[in-house]
Protein backbone atom coordinates (compact mmCIF):
# COMPACT_ATOMS: atom_id res chain seq x y z
CA UNK A 1 0.00 0.00 0.00
CA UNK A 2 1.09 3.57 -0.65
CA UNK A 3 0.86 4.45 3.05
CA UNK A 4 3.15 1.62 4.06
CA UNK A 5 5.61 2.52 1.34
CA UNK A 6 5.71 6.09 2.60
CA UNK A 7 6.30 4.93 6.18
CA UNK A 8 9.07 2.59 5.09
CA UNK A 9 10.82 5.22 3.00
CA UNK A 10 10.55 7.70 5.90
CA UNK A 11 12.06 5.15 8.26
CA UNK A 12 14.86 4.42 5.82
CA UNK A 13 15.64 8.08 5.37
CA UNK A 14 16.00 8.43 9.16
CA UNK A 15 18.44 5.54 9.48
CA UNK A 16 21.88 6.22 10.92
CA UNK A 17 25.16 4.41 10.54
CA UNK A 18 28.07 4.16 12.94
CA UNK A 19 30.65 6.75 12.00
CA UNK A 20 34.11 5.68 13.24
CA UNK A 21 35.43 9.17 12.61
CA UNK A 22 32.91 10.71 14.99
CA UNK A 23 34.07 11.21 18.54
CA UNK A 24 30.59 10.73 20.04
CA UNK A 25 31.24 7.10 20.87
CA UNK A 26 33.57 4.33 19.75
CA UNK A 27 33.14 0.64 19.03
CA UNK A 28 36.08 -1.72 19.47
CA UNK A 29 36.45 -5.42 18.74
CA UNK A 30 39.00 -7.98 19.80
CA UNK A 31 40.99 -9.45 16.89
CA UNK A 32 41.12 -12.81 18.72
CA UNK A 33 37.63 -13.31 20.11
CA UNK A 34 34.07 -12.04 19.58
CA UNK A 35 34.31 -9.38 22.29
CA UNK A 36 32.88 -6.03 21.15
CA UNK A 37 32.78 -2.99 23.44
CA UNK A 38 31.18 0.42 23.36
CA UNK A 39 33.24 3.29 24.73
CA UNK A 40 31.74 6.68 25.37
CA UNK A 41 33.69 9.84 25.88
CA UNK A 42 37.27 8.57 25.51
CA UNK A 43 39.44 6.30 23.44
CA UNK A 44 42.76 6.62 25.24
CA UNK A 45 44.26 4.44 26.52
CA UNK A 46 42.96 1.96 23.95
CA UNK A 47 40.78 -0.91 25.13
CA UNK A 48 42.61 -4.22 25.38
CA UNK A 49 41.52 -7.84 25.24
CA UNK A 50 43.76 -10.90 25.38
CA UNK A 51 46.60 -8.51 26.25
CA UNK A 52 46.28 -6.87 22.85
CA UNK A 53 44.84 -3.49 21.93
CA UNK A 54 41.30 -3.81 20.65
CA UNK A 55 40.68 -2.58 17.13
CA UNK A 56 38.25 0.13 16.22
CA UNK A 57 35.27 -1.20 14.25
CA UNK A 58 35.40 0.38 10.82
CA UNK A 59 33.43 -1.93 8.55
CA UNK A 60 29.91 -1.94 9.92
CA UNK A 61 27.39 -1.73 7.09
CA UNK A 62 24.20 -2.14 9.09
CA UNK A 63 22.08 0.96 9.62
CA UNK A 64 19.93 1.49 12.68
CA UNK A 65 17.01 3.70 13.54
CA UNK A 66 18.03 6.87 15.38
CA UNK A 67 17.06 6.59 19.04
CA UNK A 68 14.15 8.70 20.20
CA UNK A 69 14.88 10.14 23.64
CA UNK A 70 11.30 9.58 24.82
CA UNK A 71 11.38 5.94 23.75
CA UNK A 72 14.83 5.43 25.30
CA UNK A 73 13.69 6.80 28.65
CA UNK A 74 10.56 4.70 28.57
CA UNK A 75 12.24 1.49 27.44
CA UNK A 76 15.39 1.70 29.55
CA UNK A 77 14.05 3.29 32.72
CA UNK A 78 10.29 2.89 32.50
CA UNK A 79 10.09 6.67 32.61
CA UNK A 80 7.36 8.21 30.43
CA UNK A 81 7.72 11.69 28.95
CA UNK A 82 5.87 13.11 31.95
CA UNK A 83 8.81 12.23 34.21
CA UNK A 84 11.25 14.16 32.06
CA UNK A 85 8.79 17.04 31.73
CA UNK A 86 8.74 17.34 35.51
CA UNK A 87 12.53 17.57 35.71
CA UNK A 88 12.72 20.09 32.87
CA UNK A 89 9.90 22.19 34.32
CA UNK A 90 11.61 22.69 37.64
CA UNK A 91 15.29 23.08 36.79
CA UNK A 92 16.25 26.63 37.66
CA UNK A 93 12.73 27.50 38.76
CA UNK A 94 12.29 25.94 42.18
CA UNK A 95 11.05 25.67 44.75
CA UNK A 96 7.71 24.87 43.14
CA UNK A 97 4.65 23.24 44.61
CA UNK A 98 3.42 20.00 43.09
CA UNK A 99 0.20 21.83 42.19
CA UNK A 100 2.15 24.45 40.25
CA UNK A 101 4.01 21.75 38.32
CA UNK A 102 0.71 20.01 37.55
CA UNK A 103 -0.88 23.25 36.32
CA UNK A 104 2.15 24.22 34.30
CA UNK A 105 2.41 20.86 32.53
CA UNK A 106 -1.30 20.15 32.26
CA UNK A 107 -1.02 16.87 34.15
CA UNK A 108 -3.24 15.58 36.88
CA UNK A 109 -1.97 16.32 40.39
CA UNK A 110 -1.75 12.62 41.27
CA UNK A 111 0.30 12.03 38.10
CA UNK A 112 2.93 14.44 39.38
CA UNK A 113 3.21 12.63 42.71
CA UNK A 114 3.38 9.26 40.96
CA UNK A 115 6.24 10.34 38.70
CA UNK A 116 8.08 12.14 41.47
CA UNK A 117 8.13 8.83 43.34
CA UNK A 118 9.22 7.04 40.16
CA UNK A 119 12.12 9.49 39.80
CA UNK A 120 13.11 8.76 43.43
CA UNK A 121 12.93 5.03 42.71
CA UNK A 122 15.29 5.51 39.75
CA UNK A 123 17.74 7.44 41.91
CA UNK A 124 17.32 10.66 39.92
CA UNK A 125 15.63 12.53 42.76
CA UNK A 126 15.88 12.39 46.53
CA UNK A 127 12.91 12.73 48.84
CA UNK A 128 13.20 14.47 52.19
CA UNK A 129 10.56 14.94 54.85
CA UNK A 130 10.46 18.43 56.32
CA UNK A 131 8.51 19.38 59.44
CA UNK A 132 5.40 21.50 59.14
CA UNK A 133 4.68 24.18 61.70
CA UNK A 134 1.21 22.77 62.24
CA UNK A 135 2.60 19.29 62.72
CA UNK A 136 3.16 16.45 60.31
CA UNK A 137 5.56 16.54 57.41
CA UNK A 138 5.88 17.84 53.88
CA UNK A 139 7.59 15.77 51.20
CA UNK A 140 10.28 17.63 49.32
CA UNK A 141 11.78 16.20 46.15
CA UNK A 142 15.19 17.48 45.14
CA UNK A 143 17.72 16.50 42.55
CA UNK A 144 20.75 14.48 43.42
CA UNK A 145 24.21 15.75 42.62
CA UNK A 146 24.35 16.33 38.85
CA UNK A 147 27.56 14.30 38.43
CA UNK A 148 25.95 11.40 40.28
CA UNK A 149 22.83 11.74 38.10
CA UNK A 150 24.98 11.60 34.95
CA UNK A 151 26.77 8.46 36.16
CA UNK A 152 23.58 6.71 37.33
CA UNK A 153 21.71 7.31 34.07
CA UNK A 154 24.65 6.30 31.88
CA UNK A 155 25.43 3.11 33.80
CA UNK A 156 21.71 2.35 34.09
CA UNK A 157 21.39 2.67 30.34
CA UNK A 158 24.46 0.47 29.80
CA UNK A 159 22.83 -2.21 31.97
CA UNK A 160 19.74 -2.02 29.77
CA UNK A 161 21.90 -2.07 26.60
CA UNK A 162 23.78 -5.07 27.98
CA UNK A 163 20.50 -6.90 28.55
CA UNK A 164 19.41 -6.02 25.01
CA UNK A 165 22.76 -7.16 23.56
CA UNK A 166 22.49 -10.45 25.45
CA UNK A 167 19.02 -10.96 23.98
CA UNK A 168 20.33 -10.39 20.46
CA UNK A 169 23.19 -12.84 21.07
CA UNK A 170 20.72 -15.39 22.46
CA UNK A 171 18.58 -14.92 19.38
CA UNK A 172 21.53 -15.51 17.06
CA UNK A 173 22.62 -18.61 18.99
CA UNK A 174 19.05 -19.91 19.22
CA UNK A 175 18.71 -19.73 15.47
CA UNK A 176 21.86 -21.73 14.86
CA UNK A 177 21.38 -24.30 17.61
CA UNK A 178 17.75 -25.09 16.94
CA UNK A 179 18.08 -25.30 13.22
CA UNK A 180 20.76 -27.93 13.72
CA UNK A 181 18.72 -29.85 16.30
CA UNK A 182 15.24 -29.40 14.79
CA UNK A 183 15.54 -29.46 11.03
CA UNK A 184 11.85 -30.39 10.68
CA UNK A 185 10.44 -27.36 12.57
CA UNK A 186 9.88 -23.86 11.25
CA UNK A 187 12.38 -21.29 12.42
CA UNK A 188 9.85 -18.59 13.47
CA UNK A 189 8.09 -21.09 15.76
CA UNK A 190 11.35 -22.23 17.37
CA UNK A 191 12.63 -18.70 17.67
CA UNK A 192 9.67 -17.15 19.46
CA UNK A 193 9.17 -20.21 21.67
CA UNK A 194 12.61 -19.51 23.10
CA UNK A 195 11.59 -15.97 24.19
CA UNK A 196 8.40 -16.46 26.15
CA UNK A 197 6.43 -13.28 26.84
CA UNK A 198 6.07 -12.21 30.45
CA UNK B 1 15.63 43.19 37.74
CA UNK B 2 14.83 39.48 37.72
CA UNK B 3 15.03 37.66 41.01
CA UNK B 4 14.69 33.93 41.58
CA UNK B 5 12.25 32.39 43.99
CA UNK B 6 15.07 30.71 45.81
CA UNK B 7 16.90 33.98 46.41
CA UNK B 8 13.67 35.46 47.80
CA UNK B 9 13.39 32.51 50.19
CA UNK B 10 17.03 32.90 51.24
CA UNK B 11 16.61 36.61 51.90
CA UNK B 12 13.35 35.98 53.73
CA UNK B 13 15.14 33.46 55.97
CA UNK B 14 17.85 36.03 56.67
CA UNK B 15 15.41 38.80 57.49
CA UNK B 16 12.86 36.83 59.51
CA UNK B 17 12.71 33.98 62.00
CA UNK B 18 10.32 31.04 62.12
CA UNK B 19 10.77 30.12 65.78
CA UNK B 20 10.45 33.67 67.10
CA UNK B 21 7.85 34.43 64.40
CA UNK B 22 9.69 37.61 63.45
CA UNK B 23 8.48 39.04 60.15
CA UNK B 24 9.78 41.43 57.53
CA UNK B 25 8.12 43.58 54.92
CA UNK B 26 7.86 43.02 51.19
CA UNK B 27 9.31 46.51 50.68
CA UNK B 28 12.40 45.66 52.71
CA UNK B 29 12.91 42.40 50.85
CA UNK B 30 12.49 44.09 47.47
CA UNK B 31 14.98 46.80 48.39
CA UNK B 32 17.59 44.29 49.58
CA UNK B 33 17.14 42.11 46.50
CA UNK B 34 17.04 45.14 44.17
CA UNK B 35 13.80 43.80 42.72
CA UNK B 36 10.31 45.21 42.25
CA UNK B 37 7.79 44.62 45.02
CA UNK B 38 5.25 42.92 42.77
CA UNK B 39 7.76 40.22 41.76
CA UNK B 40 8.86 39.64 45.35
CA UNK B 41 5.27 39.48 46.58
CA UNK B 42 4.39 37.00 43.83
CA UNK B 43 7.31 34.76 44.84
CA UNK B 44 6.31 34.99 48.52
CA UNK B 45 2.76 33.92 47.66
CA UNK B 46 4.10 30.93 45.74
CA UNK B 47 6.44 30.09 48.61
CA UNK B 48 3.45 30.20 50.96
CA UNK B 49 1.67 27.68 48.72
CA UNK B 50 4.72 25.46 49.25
CA UNK B 51 4.46 26.03 53.05
CA UNK B 52 7.90 27.64 52.98
CA UNK B 53 6.73 31.15 53.85
CA UNK B 54 3.88 32.69 55.81
CA UNK B 55 2.14 35.98 55.02
CA UNK B 56 0.60 37.61 58.07
CA UNK B 57 -2.69 39.57 58.04
CA UNK B 58 -0.75 42.84 58.24
CA UNK B 59 1.03 42.02 54.96
CA UNK B 60 4.42 41.19 56.42
CA UNK B 61 6.04 37.83 55.80
CA UNK B 62 8.34 35.33 57.46
CA UNK B 63 10.04 32.07 56.66
CA UNK B 64 8.47 28.91 58.11
CA UNK B 65 10.21 26.06 59.90
CA UNK B 66 9.72 24.07 56.68
CA UNK B 67 11.43 26.83 54.71
CA UNK B 68 14.38 26.90 57.11
CA UNK B 69 14.72 23.13 56.90
CA UNK B 70 14.61 23.28 53.10
CA UNK B 71 17.50 25.74 53.03
CA UNK B 72 19.45 23.48 55.39
CA UNK B 73 19.20 20.71 52.76
CA UNK B 74 21.69 22.85 50.86
CA UNK B 75 20.36 21.70 47.50
CA UNK B 76 20.69 24.21 44.70
CA UNK B 77 19.01 22.15 42.03
CA UNK B 78 15.36 21.38 41.35
CA UNK B 79 13.02 21.31 44.32
CA UNK B 80 9.35 20.34 44.37
CA UNK B 81 7.31 20.59 47.53
CA UNK B 82 4.45 18.12 47.69
CA UNK B 83 2.42 19.55 50.51
CA UNK B 84 -0.60 17.39 49.80
CA UNK B 85 1.28 14.30 50.93
CA UNK B 86 1.77 15.70 54.41
CA UNK B 87 0.41 13.92 57.48
CA UNK B 88 -1.10 16.60 59.64
CA UNK B 89 -1.38 15.91 63.31
CA UNK B 90 -4.88 16.26 64.66
Coordinates of C-alpha atoms in Angstrom, one line a residue, chain B residues 5 8 12 23 31 39 47 55 61 70 80 82-83 87:
Chain B
X5 CA 12.2 32.4 44.0
X8 CA 13.7 35.5 47.8
X12 CA 13.3 36.0 53.7
X23 CA 8.5 39.0 60.1
X31 CA 15.0 46.8 48.4
X39 CA 7.8 40.2 41.8
X47 CA 6.4 30.1 48.6
X55 CA 2.1 36.0 55.0
X61 CA 6.0 37.8 55.8
X70 CA 14.6 23.3 53.1
X80 CA 9.4 20.3 44.4
X82 CA 4.5 18.1 47.7
X83 CA 2.4 19.5 50.5
X87 CA 0.4 13.9 57.5

